[in-house]
Short mmCIF file of C-alpha atoms in Angstrom, two decimals:
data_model
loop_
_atom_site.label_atom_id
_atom_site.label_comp_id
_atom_site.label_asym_id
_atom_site.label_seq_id
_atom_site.Cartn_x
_atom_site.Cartn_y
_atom_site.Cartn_z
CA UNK K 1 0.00 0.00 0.00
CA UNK K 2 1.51 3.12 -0.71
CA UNK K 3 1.61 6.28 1.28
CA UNK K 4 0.51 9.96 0.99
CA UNK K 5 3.41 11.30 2.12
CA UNK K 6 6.91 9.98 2.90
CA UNK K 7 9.72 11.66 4.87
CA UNK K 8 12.94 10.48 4.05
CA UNK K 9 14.72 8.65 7.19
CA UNK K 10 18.83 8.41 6.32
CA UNK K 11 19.93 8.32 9.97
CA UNK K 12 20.45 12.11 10.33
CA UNK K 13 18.89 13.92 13.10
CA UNK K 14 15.44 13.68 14.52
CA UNK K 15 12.82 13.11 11.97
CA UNK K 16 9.93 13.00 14.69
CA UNK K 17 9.50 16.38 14.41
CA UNK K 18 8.86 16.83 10.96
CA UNK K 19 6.67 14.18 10.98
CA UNK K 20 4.72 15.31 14.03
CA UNK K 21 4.50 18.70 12.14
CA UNK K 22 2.61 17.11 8.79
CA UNK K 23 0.59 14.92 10.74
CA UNK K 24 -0.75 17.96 12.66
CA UNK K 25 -1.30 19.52 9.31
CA UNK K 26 -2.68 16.59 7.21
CA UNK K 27 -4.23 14.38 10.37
CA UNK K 28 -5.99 12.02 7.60
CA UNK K 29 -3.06 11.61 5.21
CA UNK K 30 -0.72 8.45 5.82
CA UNK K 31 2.82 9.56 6.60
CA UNK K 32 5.70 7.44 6.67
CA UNK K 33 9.04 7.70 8.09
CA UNK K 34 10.86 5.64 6.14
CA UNK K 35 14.38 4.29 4.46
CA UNK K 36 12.51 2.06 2.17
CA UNK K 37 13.43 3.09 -1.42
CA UNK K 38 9.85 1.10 -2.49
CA UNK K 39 7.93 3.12 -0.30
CA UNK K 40 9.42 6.76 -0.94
CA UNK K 41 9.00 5.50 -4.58
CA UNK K 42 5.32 4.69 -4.20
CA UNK K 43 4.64 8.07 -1.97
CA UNK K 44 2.73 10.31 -3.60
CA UNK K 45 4.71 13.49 -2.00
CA UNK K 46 8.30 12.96 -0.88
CA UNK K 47 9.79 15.94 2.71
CA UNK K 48 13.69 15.40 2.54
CA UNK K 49 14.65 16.76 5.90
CA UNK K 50 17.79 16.25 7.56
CA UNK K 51 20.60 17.42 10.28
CA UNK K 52 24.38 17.32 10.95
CA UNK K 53 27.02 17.29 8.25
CA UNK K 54 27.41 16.79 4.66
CA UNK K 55 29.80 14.47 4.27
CA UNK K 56 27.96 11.67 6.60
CA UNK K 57 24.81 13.00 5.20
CA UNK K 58 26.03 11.92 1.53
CA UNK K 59 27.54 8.73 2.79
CA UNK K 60 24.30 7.64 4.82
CA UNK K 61 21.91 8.16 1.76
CA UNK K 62 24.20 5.85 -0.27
CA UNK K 63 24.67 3.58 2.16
CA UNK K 64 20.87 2.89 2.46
CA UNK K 65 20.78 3.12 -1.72
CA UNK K 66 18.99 6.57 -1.77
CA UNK K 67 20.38 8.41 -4.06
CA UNK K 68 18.52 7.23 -7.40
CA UNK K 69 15.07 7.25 -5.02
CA UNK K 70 15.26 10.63 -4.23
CA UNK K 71 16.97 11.98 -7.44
CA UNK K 72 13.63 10.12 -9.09
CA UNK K 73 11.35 12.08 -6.63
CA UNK K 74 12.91 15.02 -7.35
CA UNK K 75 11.88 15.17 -10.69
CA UNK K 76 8.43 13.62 -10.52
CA UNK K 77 6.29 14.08 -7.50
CA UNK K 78 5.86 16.93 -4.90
CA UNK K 79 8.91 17.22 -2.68
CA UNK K 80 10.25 19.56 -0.11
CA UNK K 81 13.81 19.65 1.19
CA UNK K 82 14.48 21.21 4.91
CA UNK K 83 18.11 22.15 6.24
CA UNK K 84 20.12 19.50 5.36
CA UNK K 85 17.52 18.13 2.57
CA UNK K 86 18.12 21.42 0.80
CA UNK K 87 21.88 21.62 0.85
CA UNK K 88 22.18 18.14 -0.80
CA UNK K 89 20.14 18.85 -3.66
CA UNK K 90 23.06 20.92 -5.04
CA UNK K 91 26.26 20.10 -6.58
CA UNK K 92 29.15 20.52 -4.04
CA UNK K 93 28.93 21.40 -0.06
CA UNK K 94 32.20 23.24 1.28
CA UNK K 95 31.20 21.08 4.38
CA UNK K 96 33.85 18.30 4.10
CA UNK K 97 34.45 18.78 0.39
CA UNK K 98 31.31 17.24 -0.47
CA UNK K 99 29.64 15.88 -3.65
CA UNK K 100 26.35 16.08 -3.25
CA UNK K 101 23.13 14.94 -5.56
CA UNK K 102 23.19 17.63 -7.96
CA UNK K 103 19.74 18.30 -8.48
CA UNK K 104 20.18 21.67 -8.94
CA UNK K 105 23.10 23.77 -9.98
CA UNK K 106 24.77 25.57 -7.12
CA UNK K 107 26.98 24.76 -4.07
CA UNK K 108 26.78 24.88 -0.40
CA UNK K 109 29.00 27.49 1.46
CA UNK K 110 30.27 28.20 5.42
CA UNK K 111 29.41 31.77 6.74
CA UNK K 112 32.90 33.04 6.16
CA UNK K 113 34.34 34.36 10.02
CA UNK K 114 35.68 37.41 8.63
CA UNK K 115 31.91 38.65 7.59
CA UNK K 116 30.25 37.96 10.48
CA UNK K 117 29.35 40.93 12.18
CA UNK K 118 26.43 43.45 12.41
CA UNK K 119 26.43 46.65 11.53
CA UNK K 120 27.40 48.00 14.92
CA UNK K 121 30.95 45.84 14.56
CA UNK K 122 29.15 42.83 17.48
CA UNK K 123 30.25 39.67 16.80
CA UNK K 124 27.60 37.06 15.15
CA UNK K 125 27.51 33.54 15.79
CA UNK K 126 27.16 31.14 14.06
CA UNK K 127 25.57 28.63 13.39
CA UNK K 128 22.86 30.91 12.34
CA UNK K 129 20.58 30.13 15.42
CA UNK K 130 16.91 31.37 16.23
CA UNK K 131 14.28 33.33 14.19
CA UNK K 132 14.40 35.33 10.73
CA UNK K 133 12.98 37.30 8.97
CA UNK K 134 12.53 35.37 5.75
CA UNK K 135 11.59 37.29 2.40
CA UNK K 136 9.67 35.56 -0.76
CA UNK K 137 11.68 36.48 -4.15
CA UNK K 138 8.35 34.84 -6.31
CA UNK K 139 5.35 33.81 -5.46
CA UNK K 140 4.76 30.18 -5.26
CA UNK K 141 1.95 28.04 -3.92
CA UNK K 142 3.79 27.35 -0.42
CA UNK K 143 3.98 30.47 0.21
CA UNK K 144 0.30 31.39 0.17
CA UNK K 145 -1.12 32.68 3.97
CA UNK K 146 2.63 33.82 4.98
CA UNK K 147 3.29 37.23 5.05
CA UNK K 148 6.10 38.69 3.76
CA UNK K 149 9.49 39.07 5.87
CA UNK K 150 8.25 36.72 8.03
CA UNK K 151 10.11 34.80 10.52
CA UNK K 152 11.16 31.02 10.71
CA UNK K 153 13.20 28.99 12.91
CA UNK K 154 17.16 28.67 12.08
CA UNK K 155 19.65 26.04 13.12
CA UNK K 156 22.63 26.01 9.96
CA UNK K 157 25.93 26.90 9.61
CA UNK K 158 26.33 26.63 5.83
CA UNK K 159 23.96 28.43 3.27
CA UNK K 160 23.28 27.26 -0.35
CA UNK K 161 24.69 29.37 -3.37
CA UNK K 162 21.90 28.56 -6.44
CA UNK K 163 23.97 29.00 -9.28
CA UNK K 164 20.58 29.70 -11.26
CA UNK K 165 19.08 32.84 -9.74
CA UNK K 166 15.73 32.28 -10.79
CA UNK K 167 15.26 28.97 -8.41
CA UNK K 168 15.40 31.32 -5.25
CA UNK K 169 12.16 31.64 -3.73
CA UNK K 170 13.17 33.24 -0.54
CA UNK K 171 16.50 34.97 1.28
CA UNK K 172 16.71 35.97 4.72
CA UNK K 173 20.24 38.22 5.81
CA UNK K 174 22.85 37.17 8.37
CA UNK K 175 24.18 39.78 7.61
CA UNK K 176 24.49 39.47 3.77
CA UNK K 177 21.54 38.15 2.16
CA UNK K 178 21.44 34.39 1.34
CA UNK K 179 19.02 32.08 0.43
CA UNK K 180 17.04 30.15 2.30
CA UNK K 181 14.50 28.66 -0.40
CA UNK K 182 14.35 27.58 -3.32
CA UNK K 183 11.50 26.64 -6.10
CA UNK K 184 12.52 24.60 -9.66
CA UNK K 185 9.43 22.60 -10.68
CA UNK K 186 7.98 20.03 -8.13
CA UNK K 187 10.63 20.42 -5.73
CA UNK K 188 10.45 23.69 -3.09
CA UNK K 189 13.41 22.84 -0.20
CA UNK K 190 14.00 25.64 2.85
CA UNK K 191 17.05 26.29 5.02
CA UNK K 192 14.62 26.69 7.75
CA UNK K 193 12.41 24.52 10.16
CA UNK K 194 9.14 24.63 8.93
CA UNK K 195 8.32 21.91 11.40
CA UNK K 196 9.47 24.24 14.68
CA UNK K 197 8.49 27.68 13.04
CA UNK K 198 4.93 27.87 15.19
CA UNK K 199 1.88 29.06 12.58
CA UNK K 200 3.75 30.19 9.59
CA UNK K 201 5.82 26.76 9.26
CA UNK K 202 2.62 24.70 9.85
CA UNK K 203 1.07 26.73 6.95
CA UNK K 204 4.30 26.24 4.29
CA UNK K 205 3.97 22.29 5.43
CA UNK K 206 -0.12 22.61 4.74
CA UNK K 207 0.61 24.31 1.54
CA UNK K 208 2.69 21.64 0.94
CA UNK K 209 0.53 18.93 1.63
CA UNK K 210 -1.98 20.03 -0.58
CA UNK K 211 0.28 21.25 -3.51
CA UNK K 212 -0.19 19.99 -7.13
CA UNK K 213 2.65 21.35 -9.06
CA UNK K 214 1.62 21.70 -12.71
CA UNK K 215 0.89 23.68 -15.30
CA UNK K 216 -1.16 26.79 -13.04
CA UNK K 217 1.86 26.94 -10.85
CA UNK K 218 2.93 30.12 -10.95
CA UNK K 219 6.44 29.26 -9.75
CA UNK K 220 7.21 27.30 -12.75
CA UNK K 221 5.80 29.73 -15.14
CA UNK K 222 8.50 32.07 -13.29
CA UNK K 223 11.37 29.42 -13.09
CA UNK K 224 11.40 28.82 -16.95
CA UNK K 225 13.34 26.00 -18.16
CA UNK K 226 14.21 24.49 -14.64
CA UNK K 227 10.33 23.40 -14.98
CA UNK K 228 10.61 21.88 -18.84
CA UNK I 1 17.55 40.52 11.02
CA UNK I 2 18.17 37.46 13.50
CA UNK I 3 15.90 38.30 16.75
CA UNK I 4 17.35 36.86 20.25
CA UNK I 5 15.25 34.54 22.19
CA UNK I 6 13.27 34.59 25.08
CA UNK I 7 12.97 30.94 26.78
CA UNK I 8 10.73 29.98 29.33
CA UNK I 9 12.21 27.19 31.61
CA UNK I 10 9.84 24.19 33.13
CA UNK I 11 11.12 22.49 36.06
CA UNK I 12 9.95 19.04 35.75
CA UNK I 13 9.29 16.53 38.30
CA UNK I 14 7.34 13.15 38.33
CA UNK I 15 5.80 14.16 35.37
CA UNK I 16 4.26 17.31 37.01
CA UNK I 17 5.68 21.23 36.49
CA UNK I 18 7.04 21.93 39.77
CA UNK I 19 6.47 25.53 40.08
CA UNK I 20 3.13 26.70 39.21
CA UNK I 21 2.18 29.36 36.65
CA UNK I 22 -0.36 32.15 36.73
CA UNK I 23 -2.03 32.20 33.38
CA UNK I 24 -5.62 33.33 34.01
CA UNK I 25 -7.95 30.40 33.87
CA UNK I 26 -5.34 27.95 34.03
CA UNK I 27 -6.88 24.72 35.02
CA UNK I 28 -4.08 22.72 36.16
CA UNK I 29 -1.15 24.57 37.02
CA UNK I 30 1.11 21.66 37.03
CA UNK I 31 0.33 19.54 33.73
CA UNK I 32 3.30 20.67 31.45
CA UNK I 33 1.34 20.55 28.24
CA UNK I 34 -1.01 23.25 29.09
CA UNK I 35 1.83 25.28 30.18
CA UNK I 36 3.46 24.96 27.31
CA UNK I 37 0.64 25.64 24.96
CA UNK I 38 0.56 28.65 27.03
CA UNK I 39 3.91 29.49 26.63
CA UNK I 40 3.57 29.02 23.37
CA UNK I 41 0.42 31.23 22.84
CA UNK I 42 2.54 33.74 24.44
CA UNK I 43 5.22 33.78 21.98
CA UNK I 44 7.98 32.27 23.58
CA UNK I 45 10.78 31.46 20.79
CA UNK I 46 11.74 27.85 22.55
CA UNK I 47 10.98 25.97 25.49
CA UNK I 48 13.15 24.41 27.97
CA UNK I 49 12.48 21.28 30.12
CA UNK I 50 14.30 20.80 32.99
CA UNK I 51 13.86 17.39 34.52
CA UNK I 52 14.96 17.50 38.43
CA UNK I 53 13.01 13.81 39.29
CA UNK I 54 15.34 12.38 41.58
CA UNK I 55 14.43 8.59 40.98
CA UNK I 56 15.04 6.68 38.12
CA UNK I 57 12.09 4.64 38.83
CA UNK I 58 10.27 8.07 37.25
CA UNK I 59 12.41 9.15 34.80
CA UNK I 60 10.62 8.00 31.81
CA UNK I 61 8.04 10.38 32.80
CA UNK I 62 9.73 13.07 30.92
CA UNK I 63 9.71 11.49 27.18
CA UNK I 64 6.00 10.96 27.81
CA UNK I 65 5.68 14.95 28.41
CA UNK I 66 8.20 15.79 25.56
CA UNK I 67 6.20 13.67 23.23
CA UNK I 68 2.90 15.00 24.31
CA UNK I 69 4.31 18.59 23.79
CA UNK I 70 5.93 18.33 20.83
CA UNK I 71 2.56 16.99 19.33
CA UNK I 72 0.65 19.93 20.59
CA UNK I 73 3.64 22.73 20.17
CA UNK I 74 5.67 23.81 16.84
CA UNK I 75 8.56 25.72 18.35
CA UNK I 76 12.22 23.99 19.49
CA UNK I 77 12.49 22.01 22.52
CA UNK I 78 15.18 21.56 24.73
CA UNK I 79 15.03 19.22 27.38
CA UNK I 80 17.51 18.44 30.37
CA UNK I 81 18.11 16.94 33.31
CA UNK I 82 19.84 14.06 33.67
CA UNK I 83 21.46 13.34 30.81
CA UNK I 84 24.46 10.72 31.28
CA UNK I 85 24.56 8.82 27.86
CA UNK I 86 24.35 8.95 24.38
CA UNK I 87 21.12 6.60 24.66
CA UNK I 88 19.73 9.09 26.76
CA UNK I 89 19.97 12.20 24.50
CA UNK I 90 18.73 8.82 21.74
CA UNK I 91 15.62 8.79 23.68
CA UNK I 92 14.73 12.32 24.41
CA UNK I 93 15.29 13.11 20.16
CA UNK I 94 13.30 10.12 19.21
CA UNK I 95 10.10 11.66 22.18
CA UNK I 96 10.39 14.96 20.17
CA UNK I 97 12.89 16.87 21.91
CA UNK I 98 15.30 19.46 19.52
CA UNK I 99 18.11 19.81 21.30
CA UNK I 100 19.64 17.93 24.51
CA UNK I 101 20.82 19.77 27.50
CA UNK I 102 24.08 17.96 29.16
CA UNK I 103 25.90 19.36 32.69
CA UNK I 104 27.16 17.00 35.16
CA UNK I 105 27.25 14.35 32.60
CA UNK I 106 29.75 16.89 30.03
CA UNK I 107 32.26 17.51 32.96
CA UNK I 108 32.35 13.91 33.94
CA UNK I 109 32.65 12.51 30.59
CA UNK I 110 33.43 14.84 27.65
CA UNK I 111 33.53 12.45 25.41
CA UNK I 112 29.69 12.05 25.76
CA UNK I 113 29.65 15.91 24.42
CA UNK I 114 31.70 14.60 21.55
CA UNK I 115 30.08 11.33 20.62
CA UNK I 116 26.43 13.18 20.81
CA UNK I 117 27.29 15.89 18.42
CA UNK I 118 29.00 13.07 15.86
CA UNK I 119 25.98 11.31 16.13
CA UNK I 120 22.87 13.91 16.23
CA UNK I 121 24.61 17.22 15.07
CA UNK I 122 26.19 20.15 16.73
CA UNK I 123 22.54 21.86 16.49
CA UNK I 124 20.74 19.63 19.00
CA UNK I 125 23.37 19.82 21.71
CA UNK I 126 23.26 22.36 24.51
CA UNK I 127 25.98 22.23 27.18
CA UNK I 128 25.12 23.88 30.54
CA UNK I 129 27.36 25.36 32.51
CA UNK I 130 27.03 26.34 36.21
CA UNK I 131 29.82 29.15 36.51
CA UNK I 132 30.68 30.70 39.84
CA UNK I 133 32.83 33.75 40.77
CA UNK I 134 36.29 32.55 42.34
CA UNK I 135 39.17 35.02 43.10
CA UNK I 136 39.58 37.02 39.99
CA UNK I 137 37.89 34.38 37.46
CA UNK I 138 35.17 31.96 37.20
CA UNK I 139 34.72 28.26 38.16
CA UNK I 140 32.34 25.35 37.00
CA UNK I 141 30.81 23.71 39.50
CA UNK I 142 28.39 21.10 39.17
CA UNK I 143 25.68 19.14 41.44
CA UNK I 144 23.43 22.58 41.42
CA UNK I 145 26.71 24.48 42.41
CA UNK I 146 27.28 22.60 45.55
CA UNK I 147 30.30 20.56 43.81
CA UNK I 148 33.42 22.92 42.85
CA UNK I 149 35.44 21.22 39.60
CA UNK I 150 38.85 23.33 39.34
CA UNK I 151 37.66 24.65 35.83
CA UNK I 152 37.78 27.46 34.76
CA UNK I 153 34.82 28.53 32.97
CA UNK I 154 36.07 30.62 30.12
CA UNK I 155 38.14 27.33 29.02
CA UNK I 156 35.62 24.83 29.37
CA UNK I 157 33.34 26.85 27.40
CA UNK I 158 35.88 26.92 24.59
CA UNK I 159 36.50 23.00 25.31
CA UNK I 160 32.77 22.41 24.98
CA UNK I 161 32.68 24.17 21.66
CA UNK I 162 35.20 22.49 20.51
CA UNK I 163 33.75 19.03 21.22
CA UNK I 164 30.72 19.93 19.53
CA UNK I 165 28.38 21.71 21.42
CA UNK I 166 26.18 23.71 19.13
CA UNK I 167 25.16 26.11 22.16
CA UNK I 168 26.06 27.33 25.62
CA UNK I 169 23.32 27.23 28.79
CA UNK I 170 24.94 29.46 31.14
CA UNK I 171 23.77 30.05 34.14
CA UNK I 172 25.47 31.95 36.60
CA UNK I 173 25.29 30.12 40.97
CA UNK I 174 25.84 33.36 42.06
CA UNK I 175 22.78 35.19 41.12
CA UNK I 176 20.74 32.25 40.16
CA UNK I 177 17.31 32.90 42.66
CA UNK I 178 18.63 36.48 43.40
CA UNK I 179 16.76 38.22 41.24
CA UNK I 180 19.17 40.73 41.02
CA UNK I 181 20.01 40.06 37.21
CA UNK I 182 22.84 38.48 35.06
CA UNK I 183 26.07 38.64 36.03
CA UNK I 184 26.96 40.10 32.96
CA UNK I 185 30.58 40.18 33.41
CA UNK I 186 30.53 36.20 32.97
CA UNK I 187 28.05 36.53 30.20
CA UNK I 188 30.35 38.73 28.47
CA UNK I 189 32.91 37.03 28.74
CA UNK I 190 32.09 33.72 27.76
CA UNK I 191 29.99 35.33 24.50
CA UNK I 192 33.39 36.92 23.51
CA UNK I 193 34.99 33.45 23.99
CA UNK I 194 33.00 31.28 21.89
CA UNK I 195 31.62 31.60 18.02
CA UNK I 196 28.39 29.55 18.82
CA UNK I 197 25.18 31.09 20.84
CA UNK I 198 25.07 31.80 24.83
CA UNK I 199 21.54 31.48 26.78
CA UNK I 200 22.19 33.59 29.71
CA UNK I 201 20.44 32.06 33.13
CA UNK I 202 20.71 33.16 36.25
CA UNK I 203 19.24 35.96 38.56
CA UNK I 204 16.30 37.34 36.27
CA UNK I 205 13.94 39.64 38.30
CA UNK I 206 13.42 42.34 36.13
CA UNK I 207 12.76 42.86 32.19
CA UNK I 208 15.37 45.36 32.23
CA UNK I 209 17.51 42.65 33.25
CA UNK I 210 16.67 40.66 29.85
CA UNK I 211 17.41 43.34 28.22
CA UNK I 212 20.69 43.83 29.89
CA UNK I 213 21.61 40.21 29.16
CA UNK I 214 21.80 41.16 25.68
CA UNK I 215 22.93 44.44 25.12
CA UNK I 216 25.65 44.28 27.96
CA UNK I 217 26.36 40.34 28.56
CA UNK I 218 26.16 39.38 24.45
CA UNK I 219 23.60 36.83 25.45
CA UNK I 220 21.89 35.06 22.09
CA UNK I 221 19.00 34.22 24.05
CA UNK I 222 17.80 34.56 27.86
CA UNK I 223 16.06 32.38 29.78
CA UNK I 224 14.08 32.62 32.36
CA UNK I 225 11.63 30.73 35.44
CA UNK I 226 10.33 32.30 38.17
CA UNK I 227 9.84 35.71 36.87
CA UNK I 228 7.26 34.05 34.12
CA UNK I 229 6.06 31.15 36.41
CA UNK I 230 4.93 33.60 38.71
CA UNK I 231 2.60 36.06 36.61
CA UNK I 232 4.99 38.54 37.47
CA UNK I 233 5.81 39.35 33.56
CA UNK I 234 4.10 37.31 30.47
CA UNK I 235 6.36 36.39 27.45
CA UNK I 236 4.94 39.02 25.01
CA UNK I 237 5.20 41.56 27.65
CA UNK I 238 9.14 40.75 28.16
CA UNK I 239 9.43 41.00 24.26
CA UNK I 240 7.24 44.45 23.90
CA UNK I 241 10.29 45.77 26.40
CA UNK I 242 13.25 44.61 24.95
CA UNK I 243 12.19 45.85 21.30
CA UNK I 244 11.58 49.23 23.16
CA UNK I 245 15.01 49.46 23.71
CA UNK I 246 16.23 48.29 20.68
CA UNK I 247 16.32 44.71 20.64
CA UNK I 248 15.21 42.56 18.13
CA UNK I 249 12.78 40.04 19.21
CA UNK I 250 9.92 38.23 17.53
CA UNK I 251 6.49 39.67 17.82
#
């Protein structure tokens, strides 16, 4: 039997959580935590979350024969990376020199020491921990019912780097702006918590839930050729 | 911008909040789930559990509250109390917890610090520290700052980060049930020590003394019992204040 909605378990972090979160959100879907290639195949909607580092990250999703599963959800069905889930999906994470899945073009960067500061010369620390104010470059479907500048929940010390402008959906500053969501097709993946962000990340994850990704979607329409 | 975080602190025993809260039309002042919805209602950015159940036979008590919060509430949860082994921190993730508080357990086995943060992340473990003024310079002391270690607190905090703790509890024995603020000196200095973020704890009476956590001690976050426990201030109340003077909080 296959399920509504499967979040990807590859041994990093705490996927109770995220799975609390959509069942809050979706009470009569079927969600399943799972490392079963069959069953993320079969889902109808794939969340990629995810915690810790890159380079065990990488090695846990091939040692549980992952990678062609999620590459094929990716492309095909409605999926949502979080933290860790979004980093991967690019080419290369500075985190441990790190080939990652290369879904999308782009690569995953530290916040460099020597920038981190506010304006007032205090130090900032990283990782990047707490609540920001998160800002929507394009519409999209997820981000219906959350208001501009927003805040989400933070816990990251490396930032993605699209190398394809037109995939971000969302940057938030520490102090520079970076990006902290991204849109291409199907998939829509956060730097964020969604799961821990209170009303605003129960209502991404409900948009989520309920998102068909097709031809009305405005963020394709906007993201061009990533969506062809 | 990034705001800094108010957290509301439980004490937890025998599956019951110890100290009671004020929220009008509270039916059960000790059942931690309603506090925390409360809390939660209230804005508070995270929520910390401390678990101070002396027997063993009763500590499981605590991953039946996390889980029954962390179905009800959306923001991070910390949970301590306890914590001697990486099955232990296993446990509390896998009941819904965020992030794992460790104290005793970090200053009499490091390594535990260590083999946590390989195995979760640096993001879901919190060391605590229990500082207190000795001579000229500060000492860790653990047992609720009855048992004096020789360390000095500046280093251990940088020995902690090091090991992989993705954040610093620090709570200062000198002021803690004062209520006559931070020591801010401490706070300062540890903040200026480390990369990764400082919760200052310790001697909260006032909201000008939040606010002075921040602005003076460098605190990333402050938390904070009695004076919310108590009715004295609400959550949103403490936040309306510190953005008054120039802090940046979530609303």
């Amino acid at each position: 039997m296959s399920v509504d909605i499967a979040v990807i378990d590859y041994g990093m972090g705490n996927l109770r959580s995220v799975s609390k979160a959509i069942e809050h959100v979706a009470p009569s879907a079927s969600v399943a935590v799972t490392s079963d290639p069959a069953v993320i195949a079969a889902a109808a909607r794939v969340v990629f979350p995810g915690q810790g580092a890159a380079p065990d990250c990488m090695r846990e999703i091939d040692a549980r024969g992952l990678r062609q599963v999620i590459v094929d959800a990716a492309r095909s069905k409605p999926f949502l990376g979080i933290c860790m889930g979004m980093q991967v999906l690019f080419d290369h994470s500075e985190e441990g020199d790190t080939a990652c899945l290369g879904i999308l073009p782009g690569t995953v960067q530290r916040f460099p020491h020597e920038a981190m500061h506010d304006a007032a010369g205090n130090k900032l620390k990283v990782p990047h921990m707490g609540w920001n104010n998160v800002h929507q470059a394009m519409p999209h479907p997820l981000w219906v019912g959350i208001e501009e500048g927003e805040r989400f929940y933070f816990v990251h010390s490396y930032f993605v780097q699209p190398t394809t402008p037109e995939v971000i959906a969302g940057f938030s500053h520490y102090p520079f702006p970076f990006t902290c969501a991204v849109a291409s097709g199907n998939i829509f993946a956060v730097q964020f918590h969604p799961e821990k962000s209170q009303n605003a990340g129960l209502t991404l994850l409900g948009n989520f839930v309920t998102w068909n990704p097709g031809e009305h979607d405005s963020a394709c329409d906007m993201s061009g050729a990533a969506c062809a | 911008m990034l705001a800094k975080r108010i957290i509301p602190c439980l004490d937890v025993t025998n599956g019951r909040v110890v100290k009671g809260v004020n929220f009008v039309e509270l039916k059960d002042a000790g059942d931690p789930v309603e506090i925390a919805r409360r809390y939660n209602e209230a804005g508070a950015d995270e929520l910390t559990f401390l678990d101070i159940t002396a027997s063993s036979d009763n500590r499981d008590l605590i991953l039946h509250i996390v889980e029954a919060v962390a179905s009800e509430v959306f923001i991070p949860l910390t949970v301590g109390g306890g914590v001697r082994a990486v099955g232990d921190v296993q446990r509390l993730l896998n009941a819904g917890a965020d992030k794992v508080s460790i104290n005793t357990s970090a200053v009499t086995n490091p390594q535990l610090v260590k083999d946590a943060a390989d195995r979760y992340g640096s993001q879901c473990i919190v060391v605590a520290i229990d500082a207190k003024r000795v001579g000229d310079h500060w000492e860790v002391f653990t047992h609720g700052g009855r048992k004096a270690t020789g360390l000095d607190a500046i280093e251990w905090a940088k020995k902690m980060e090091s090991l992989g703790a993705g954040e610093l509890l620090l709570t200062s024995m000198d002021r803690d049930g004062t209520k006559s603020g931070f020591d801010l000196a401490l706070t300062r200095a540890i903040s200026d020590a480390v990369d990764i973020p400082i919760i200052a704890s310790g001697g909260v009476g006032t909201l000008q003394h939040l606010v002075d956590g921040v602005k003076e001690g460098r605190a990333d976050a402050v938390l904070a019992a009695s004076i919310f426990h108590f009715g004295e201030y609400g959550v949103d109340e403490a936040k309306r204040y510190m953005k008054q003077h120039g802090i940046e909080v979530r609303l």
